PDB file of C-alpha atoms in Angstrom:
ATOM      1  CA  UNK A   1       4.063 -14.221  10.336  1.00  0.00           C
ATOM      2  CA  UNK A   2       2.155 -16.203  12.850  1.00  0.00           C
ATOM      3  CA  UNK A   3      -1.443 -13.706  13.177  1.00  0.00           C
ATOM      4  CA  UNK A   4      -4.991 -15.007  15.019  1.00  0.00           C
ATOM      5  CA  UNK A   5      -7.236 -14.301  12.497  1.00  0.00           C
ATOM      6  CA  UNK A   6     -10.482 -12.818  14.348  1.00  0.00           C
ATOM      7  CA  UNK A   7     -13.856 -14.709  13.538  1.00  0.00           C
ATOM      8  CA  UNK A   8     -15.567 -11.585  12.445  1.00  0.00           C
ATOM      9  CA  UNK A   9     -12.675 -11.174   9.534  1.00  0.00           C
ATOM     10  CA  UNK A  10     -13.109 -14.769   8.524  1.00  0.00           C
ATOM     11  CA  UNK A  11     -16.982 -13.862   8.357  1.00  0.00           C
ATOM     12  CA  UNK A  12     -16.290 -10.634   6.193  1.00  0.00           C
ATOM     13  CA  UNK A  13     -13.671 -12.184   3.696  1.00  0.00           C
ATOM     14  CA  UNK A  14     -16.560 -15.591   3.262  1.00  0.00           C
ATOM     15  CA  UNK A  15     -18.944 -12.750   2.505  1.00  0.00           C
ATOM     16  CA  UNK A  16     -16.881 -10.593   0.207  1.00  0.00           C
ATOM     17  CA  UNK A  17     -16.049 -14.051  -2.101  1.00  0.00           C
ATOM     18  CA  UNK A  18     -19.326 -14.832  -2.343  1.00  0.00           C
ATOM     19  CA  UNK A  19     -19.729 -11.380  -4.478  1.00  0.00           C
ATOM     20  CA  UNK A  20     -16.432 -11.402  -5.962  1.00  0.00           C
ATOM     21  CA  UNK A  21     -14.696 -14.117  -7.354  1.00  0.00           C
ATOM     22  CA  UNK A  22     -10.916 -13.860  -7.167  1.00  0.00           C
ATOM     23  CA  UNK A  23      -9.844 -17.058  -7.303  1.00  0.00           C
ATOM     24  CA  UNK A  24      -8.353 -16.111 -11.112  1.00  0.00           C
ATOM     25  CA  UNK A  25      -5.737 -13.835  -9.428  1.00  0.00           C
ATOM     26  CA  UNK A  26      -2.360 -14.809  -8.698  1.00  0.00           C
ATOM     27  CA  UNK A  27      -1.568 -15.048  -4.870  1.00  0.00           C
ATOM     28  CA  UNK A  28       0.149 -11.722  -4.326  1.00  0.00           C
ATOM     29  CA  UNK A  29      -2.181  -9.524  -6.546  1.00  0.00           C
ATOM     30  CA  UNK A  30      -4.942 -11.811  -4.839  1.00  0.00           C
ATOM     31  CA  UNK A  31      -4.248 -11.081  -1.218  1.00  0.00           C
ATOM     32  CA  UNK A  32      -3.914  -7.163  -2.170  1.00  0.00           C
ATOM     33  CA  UNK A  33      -7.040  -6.806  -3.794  1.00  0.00           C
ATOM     34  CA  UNK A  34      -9.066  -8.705  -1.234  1.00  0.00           C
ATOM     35  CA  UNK A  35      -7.552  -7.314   1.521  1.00  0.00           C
ATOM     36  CA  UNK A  36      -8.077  -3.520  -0.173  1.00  0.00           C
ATOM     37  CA  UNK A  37     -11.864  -4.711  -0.931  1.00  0.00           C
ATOM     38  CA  UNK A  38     -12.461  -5.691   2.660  1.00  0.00           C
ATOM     39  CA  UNK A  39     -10.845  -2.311   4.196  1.00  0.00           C
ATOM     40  CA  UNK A  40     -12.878  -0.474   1.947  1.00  0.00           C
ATOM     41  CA  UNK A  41     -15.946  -2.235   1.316  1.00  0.00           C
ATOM     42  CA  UNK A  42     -15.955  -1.751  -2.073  1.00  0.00           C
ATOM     43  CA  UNK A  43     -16.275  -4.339  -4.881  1.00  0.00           C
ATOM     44  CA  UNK A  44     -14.771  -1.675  -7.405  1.00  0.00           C
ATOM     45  CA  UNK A  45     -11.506  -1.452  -6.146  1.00  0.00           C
ATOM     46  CA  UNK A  46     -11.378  -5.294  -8.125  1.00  0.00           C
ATOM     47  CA  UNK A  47     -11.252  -3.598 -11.036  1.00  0.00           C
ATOM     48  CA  UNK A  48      -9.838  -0.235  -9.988  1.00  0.00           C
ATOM     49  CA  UNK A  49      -6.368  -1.284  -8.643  1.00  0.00           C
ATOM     50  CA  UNK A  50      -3.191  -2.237 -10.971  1.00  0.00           C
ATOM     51  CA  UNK A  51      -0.400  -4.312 -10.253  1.00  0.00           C
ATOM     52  CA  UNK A  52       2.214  -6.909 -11.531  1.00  0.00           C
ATOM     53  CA  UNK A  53       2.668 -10.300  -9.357  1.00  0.00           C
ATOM     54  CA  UNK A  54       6.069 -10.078 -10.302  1.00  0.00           C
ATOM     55  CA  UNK A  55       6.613  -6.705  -8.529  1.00  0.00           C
ATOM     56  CA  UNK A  56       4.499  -7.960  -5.840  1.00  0.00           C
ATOM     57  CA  UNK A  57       6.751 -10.883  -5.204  1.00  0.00           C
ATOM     58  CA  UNK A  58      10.104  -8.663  -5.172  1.00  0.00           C
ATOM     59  CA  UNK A  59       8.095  -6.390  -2.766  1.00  0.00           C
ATOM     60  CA  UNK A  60       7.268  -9.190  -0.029  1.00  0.00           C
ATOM     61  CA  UNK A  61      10.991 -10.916  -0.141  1.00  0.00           C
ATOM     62  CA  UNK A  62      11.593  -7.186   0.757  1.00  0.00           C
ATOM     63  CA  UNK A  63       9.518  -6.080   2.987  1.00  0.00           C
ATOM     64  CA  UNK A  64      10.132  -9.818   4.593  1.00  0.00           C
ATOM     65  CA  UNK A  65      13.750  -9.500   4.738  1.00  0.00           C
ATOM     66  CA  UNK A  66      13.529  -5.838   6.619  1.00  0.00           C
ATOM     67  CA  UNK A  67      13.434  -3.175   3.779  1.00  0.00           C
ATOM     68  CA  UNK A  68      11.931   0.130   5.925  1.00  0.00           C
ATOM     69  CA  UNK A  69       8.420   1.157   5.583  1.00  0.00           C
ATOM     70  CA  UNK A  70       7.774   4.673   4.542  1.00  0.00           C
ATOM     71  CA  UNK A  71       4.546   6.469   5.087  1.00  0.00           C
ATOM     72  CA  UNK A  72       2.861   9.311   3.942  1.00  0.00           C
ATOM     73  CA  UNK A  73       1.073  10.501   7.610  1.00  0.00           C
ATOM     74  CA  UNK A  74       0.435   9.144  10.606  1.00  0.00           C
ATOM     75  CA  UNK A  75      -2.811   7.595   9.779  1.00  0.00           C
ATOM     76  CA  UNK A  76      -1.415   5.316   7.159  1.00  0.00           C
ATOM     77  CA  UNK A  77       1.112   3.861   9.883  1.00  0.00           C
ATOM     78  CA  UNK A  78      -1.664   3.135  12.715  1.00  0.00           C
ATOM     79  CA  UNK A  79      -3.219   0.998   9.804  1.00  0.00           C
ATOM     80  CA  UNK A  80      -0.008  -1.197   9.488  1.00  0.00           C
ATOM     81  CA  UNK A  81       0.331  -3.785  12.520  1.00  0.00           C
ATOM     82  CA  UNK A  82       3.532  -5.719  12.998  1.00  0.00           C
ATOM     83  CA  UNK A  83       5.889  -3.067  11.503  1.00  0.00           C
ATOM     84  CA  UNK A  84       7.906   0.187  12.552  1.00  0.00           C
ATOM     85  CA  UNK A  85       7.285   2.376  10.090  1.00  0.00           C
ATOM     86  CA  UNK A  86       8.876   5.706   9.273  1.00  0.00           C
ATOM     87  CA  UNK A  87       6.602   9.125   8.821  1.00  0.00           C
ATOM     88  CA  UNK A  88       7.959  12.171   8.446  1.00  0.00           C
ATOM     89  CA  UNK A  89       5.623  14.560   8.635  1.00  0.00           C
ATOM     90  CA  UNK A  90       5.371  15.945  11.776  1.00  0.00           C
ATOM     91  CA  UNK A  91       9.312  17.163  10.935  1.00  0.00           C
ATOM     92  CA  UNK A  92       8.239  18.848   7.931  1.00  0.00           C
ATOM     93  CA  UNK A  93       7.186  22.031   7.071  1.00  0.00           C
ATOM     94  CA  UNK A  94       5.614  23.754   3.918  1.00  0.00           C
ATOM     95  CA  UNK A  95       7.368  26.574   1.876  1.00  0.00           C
ATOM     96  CA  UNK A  96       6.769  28.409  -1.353  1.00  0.00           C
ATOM     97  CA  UNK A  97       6.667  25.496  -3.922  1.00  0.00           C
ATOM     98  CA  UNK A  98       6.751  22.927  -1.895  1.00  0.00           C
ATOM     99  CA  UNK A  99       3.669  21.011   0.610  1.00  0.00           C
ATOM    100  CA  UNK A 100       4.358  19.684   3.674  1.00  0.00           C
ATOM    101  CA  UNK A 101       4.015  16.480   2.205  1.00  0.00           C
ATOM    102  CA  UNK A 102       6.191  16.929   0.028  1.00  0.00           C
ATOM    103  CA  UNK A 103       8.951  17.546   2.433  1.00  0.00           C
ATOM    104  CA  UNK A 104       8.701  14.972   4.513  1.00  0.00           C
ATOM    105  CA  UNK A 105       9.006  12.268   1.589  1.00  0.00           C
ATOM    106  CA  UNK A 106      12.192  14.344   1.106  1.00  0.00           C
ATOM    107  CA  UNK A 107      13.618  13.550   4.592  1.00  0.00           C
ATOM    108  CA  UNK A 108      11.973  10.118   4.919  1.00  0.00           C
ATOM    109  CA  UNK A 109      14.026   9.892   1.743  1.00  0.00           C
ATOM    110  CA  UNK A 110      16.921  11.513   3.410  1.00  0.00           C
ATOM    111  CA  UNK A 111      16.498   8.736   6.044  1.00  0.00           C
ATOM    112  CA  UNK A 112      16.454   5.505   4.420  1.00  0.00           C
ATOM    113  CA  UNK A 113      17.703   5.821   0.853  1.00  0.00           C
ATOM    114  CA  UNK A 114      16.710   3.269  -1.744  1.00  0.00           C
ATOM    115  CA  UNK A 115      14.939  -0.037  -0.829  1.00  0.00           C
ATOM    116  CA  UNK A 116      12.068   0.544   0.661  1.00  0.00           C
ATOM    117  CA  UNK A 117       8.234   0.474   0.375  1.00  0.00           C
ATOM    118  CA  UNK A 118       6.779   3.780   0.576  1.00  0.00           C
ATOM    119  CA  UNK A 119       2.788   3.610   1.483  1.00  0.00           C
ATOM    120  CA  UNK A 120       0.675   7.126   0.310  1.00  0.00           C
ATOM    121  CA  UNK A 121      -1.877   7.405   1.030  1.00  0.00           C
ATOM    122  CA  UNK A 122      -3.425  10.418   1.967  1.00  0.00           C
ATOM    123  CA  UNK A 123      -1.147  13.542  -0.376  1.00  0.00           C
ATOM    124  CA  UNK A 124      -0.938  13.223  -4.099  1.00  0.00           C
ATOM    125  CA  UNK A 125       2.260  16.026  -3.608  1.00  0.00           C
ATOM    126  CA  UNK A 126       3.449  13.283  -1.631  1.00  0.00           C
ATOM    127  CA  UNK A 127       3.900  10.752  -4.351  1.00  0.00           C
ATOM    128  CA  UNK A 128       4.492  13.652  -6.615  1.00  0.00           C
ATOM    129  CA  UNK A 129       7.972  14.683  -4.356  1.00  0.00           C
ATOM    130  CA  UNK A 130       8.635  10.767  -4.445  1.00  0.00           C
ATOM    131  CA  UNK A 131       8.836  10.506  -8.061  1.00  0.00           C
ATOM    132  CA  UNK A 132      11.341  13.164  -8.714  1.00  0.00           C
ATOM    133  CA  UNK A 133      13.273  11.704  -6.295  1.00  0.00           C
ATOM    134  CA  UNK A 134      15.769   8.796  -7.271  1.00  0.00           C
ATOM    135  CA  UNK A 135      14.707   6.226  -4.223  1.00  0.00           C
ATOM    136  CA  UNK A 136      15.122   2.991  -6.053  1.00  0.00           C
ATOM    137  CA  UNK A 137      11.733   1.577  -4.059  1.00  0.00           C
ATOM    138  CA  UNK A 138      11.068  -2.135  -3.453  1.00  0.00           C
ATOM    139  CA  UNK A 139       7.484  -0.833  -3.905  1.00  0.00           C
ATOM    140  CA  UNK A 140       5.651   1.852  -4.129  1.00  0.00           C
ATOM    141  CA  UNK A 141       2.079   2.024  -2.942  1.00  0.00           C
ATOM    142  CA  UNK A 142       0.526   4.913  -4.678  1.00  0.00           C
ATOM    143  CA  UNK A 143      -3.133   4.873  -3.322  1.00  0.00           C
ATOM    144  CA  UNK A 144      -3.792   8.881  -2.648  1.00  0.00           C
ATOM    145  CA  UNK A 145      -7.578  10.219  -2.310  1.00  0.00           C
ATOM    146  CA  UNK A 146      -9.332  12.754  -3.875  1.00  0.00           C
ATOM    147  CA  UNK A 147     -10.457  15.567  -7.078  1.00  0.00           C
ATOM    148  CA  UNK A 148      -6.999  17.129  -7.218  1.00  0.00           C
ATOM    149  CA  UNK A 149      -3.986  15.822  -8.257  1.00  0.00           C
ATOM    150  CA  UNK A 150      -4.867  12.073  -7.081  1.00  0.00           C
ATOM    151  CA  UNK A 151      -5.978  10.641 -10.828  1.00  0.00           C
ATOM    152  CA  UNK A 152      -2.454  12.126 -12.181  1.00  0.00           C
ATOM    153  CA  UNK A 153      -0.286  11.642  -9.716  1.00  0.00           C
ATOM    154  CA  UNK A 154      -1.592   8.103  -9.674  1.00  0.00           C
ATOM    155  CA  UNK A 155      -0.991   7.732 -13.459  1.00  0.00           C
ATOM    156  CA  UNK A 156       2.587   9.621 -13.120  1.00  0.00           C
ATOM    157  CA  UNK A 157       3.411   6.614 -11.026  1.00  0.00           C
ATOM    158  CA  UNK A 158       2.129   3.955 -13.110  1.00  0.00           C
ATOM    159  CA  UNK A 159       4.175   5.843 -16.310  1.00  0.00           C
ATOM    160  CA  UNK A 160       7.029   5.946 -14.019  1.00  0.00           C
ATOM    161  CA  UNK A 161       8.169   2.264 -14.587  1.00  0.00           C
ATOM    162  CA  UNK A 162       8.895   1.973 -10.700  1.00  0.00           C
ATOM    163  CA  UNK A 163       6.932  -0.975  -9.111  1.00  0.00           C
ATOM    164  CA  UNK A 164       3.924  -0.601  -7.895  1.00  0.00           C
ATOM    165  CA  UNK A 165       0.329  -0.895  -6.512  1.00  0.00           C
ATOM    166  CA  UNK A 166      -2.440   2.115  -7.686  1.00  0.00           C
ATOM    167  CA  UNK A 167      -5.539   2.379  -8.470  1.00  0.00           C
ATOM    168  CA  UNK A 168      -6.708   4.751 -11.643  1.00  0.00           C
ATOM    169  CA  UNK A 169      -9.566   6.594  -9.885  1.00  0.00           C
ATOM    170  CA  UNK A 170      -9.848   9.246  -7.163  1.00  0.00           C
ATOM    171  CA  UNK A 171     -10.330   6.915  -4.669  1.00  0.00           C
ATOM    172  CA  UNK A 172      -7.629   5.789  -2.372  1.00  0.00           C
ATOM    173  CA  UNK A 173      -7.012   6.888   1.420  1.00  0.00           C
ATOM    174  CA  UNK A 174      -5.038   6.190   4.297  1.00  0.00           C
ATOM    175  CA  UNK A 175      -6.889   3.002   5.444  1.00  0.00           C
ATOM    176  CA  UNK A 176      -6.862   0.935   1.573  1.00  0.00           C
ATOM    177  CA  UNK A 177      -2.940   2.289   1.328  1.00  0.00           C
ATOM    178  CA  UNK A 178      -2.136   0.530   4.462  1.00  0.00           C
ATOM    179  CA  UNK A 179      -4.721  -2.701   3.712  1.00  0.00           C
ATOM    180  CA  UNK A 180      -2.225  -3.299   0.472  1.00  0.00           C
ATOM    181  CA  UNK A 181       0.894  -2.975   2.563  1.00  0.00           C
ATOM    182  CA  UNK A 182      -0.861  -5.352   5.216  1.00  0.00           C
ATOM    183  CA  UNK A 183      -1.578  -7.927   2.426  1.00  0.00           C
ATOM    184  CA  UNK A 184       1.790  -8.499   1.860  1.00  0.00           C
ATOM    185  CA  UNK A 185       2.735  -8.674   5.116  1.00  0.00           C
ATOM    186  CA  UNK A 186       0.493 -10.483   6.327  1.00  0.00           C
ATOM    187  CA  UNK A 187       1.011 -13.409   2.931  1.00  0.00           C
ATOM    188  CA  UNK A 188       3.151 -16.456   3.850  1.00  0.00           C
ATOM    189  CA  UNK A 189       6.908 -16.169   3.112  1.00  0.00           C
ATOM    190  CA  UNK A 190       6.687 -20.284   2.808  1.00  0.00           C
ATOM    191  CA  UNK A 191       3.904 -22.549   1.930  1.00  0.00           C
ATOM    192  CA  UNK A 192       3.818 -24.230   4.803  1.00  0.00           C
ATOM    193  CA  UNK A 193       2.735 -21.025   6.689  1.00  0.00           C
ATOM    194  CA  UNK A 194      -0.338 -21.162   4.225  1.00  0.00           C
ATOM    195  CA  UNK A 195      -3.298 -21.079   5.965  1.00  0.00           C
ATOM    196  CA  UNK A 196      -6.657 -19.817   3.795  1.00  0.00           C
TER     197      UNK A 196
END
């Protein structure tokens, strides 16, 4: 993907390796954590996230070769540039048992059946629905904020065996989900596209 990297970013990732060496990470799990780091601001999130470069690497020949997007809310999609995405939230509604969140992973799910990435970032019932559901993901980025239900629905995905990116702490949001979906878009399907 051919991208004009703004002067200001260049600026901001010189800054953030001056205070946090990453250079020991391979180039998937690199490109995620920076990238997460620099949306957020936040040095922690070095030690906070977990991974596998192998995953990672499955993930981008995915998401390269057109596996669909899936996203928790709205806010998570206007944070990924270059790519449709599919949210469906505004389609869902809440019953007895069941969030709002929750249904719309069910008719995302509905929608574009195993093979794709699915980005939360906002609902821990979100990724909750998503693990009882048998969608076969590419990826799963499981990066939901806050004190309830974001710590264990976190950890249910990590004991889940599907791949993915999370972090073990409450922290998370809409804007660090989509930052680790944008790293591996953004990452070079070939070396020669390498750039810095």
């Amino acid at each position: 993907m051919n991208r004009v990297i703004h002067p200001i970013e260049v600026e901001s990732y010189r800054r953030m390796r001056a205070r946090l060496d990453t250079s020991h990470l391979p180039p998937l799990t690199r490109a995620v954590v920076e990238r997460v780091v620099h949306s957020a601001a936040d040095l922690d999130y070095a030690t906070d996230l977990v991974m596998d470069e192998d995953e990672l690497v499955r993930a981008h020949g995915a998401l390269h070769a057109g596996a669909p997007v899936v996203v928790d809310v709205e806010m998570v999609a206007a944070g990924i540039t270059r790519r449709e995405t599919v949210c469906r939230l505004r389609d869902a509604v809440a019953r007895p048992g069941l969030t709002r969140s929750a249904h719309a992973i069910r008719l995302a799910h509905e929608q574009v059946g195993p093979g794709a990435l699915w980005v939360i970032g906002n609902a821990p019932t979100a990724l909750e629905e998503l693990l009882t559901l048998d969608a076969d993901p590419a990826l799963v980025i499981g990066l939901p904020v806050g004190f309830v239900g974001a710590v264990e629905s976190k950890a249910a995905l990590r004991e889940s065996g599907l791949p993915a990116v999370s972090n073990v702490s409450e922290k998370g949001g809409s804007a660090v989900a989509s930052a680790a979906l944008n790293a591996l878009l953004y990452h070079p399907t070939s070396p020669s596209e390498e750039t810095s």
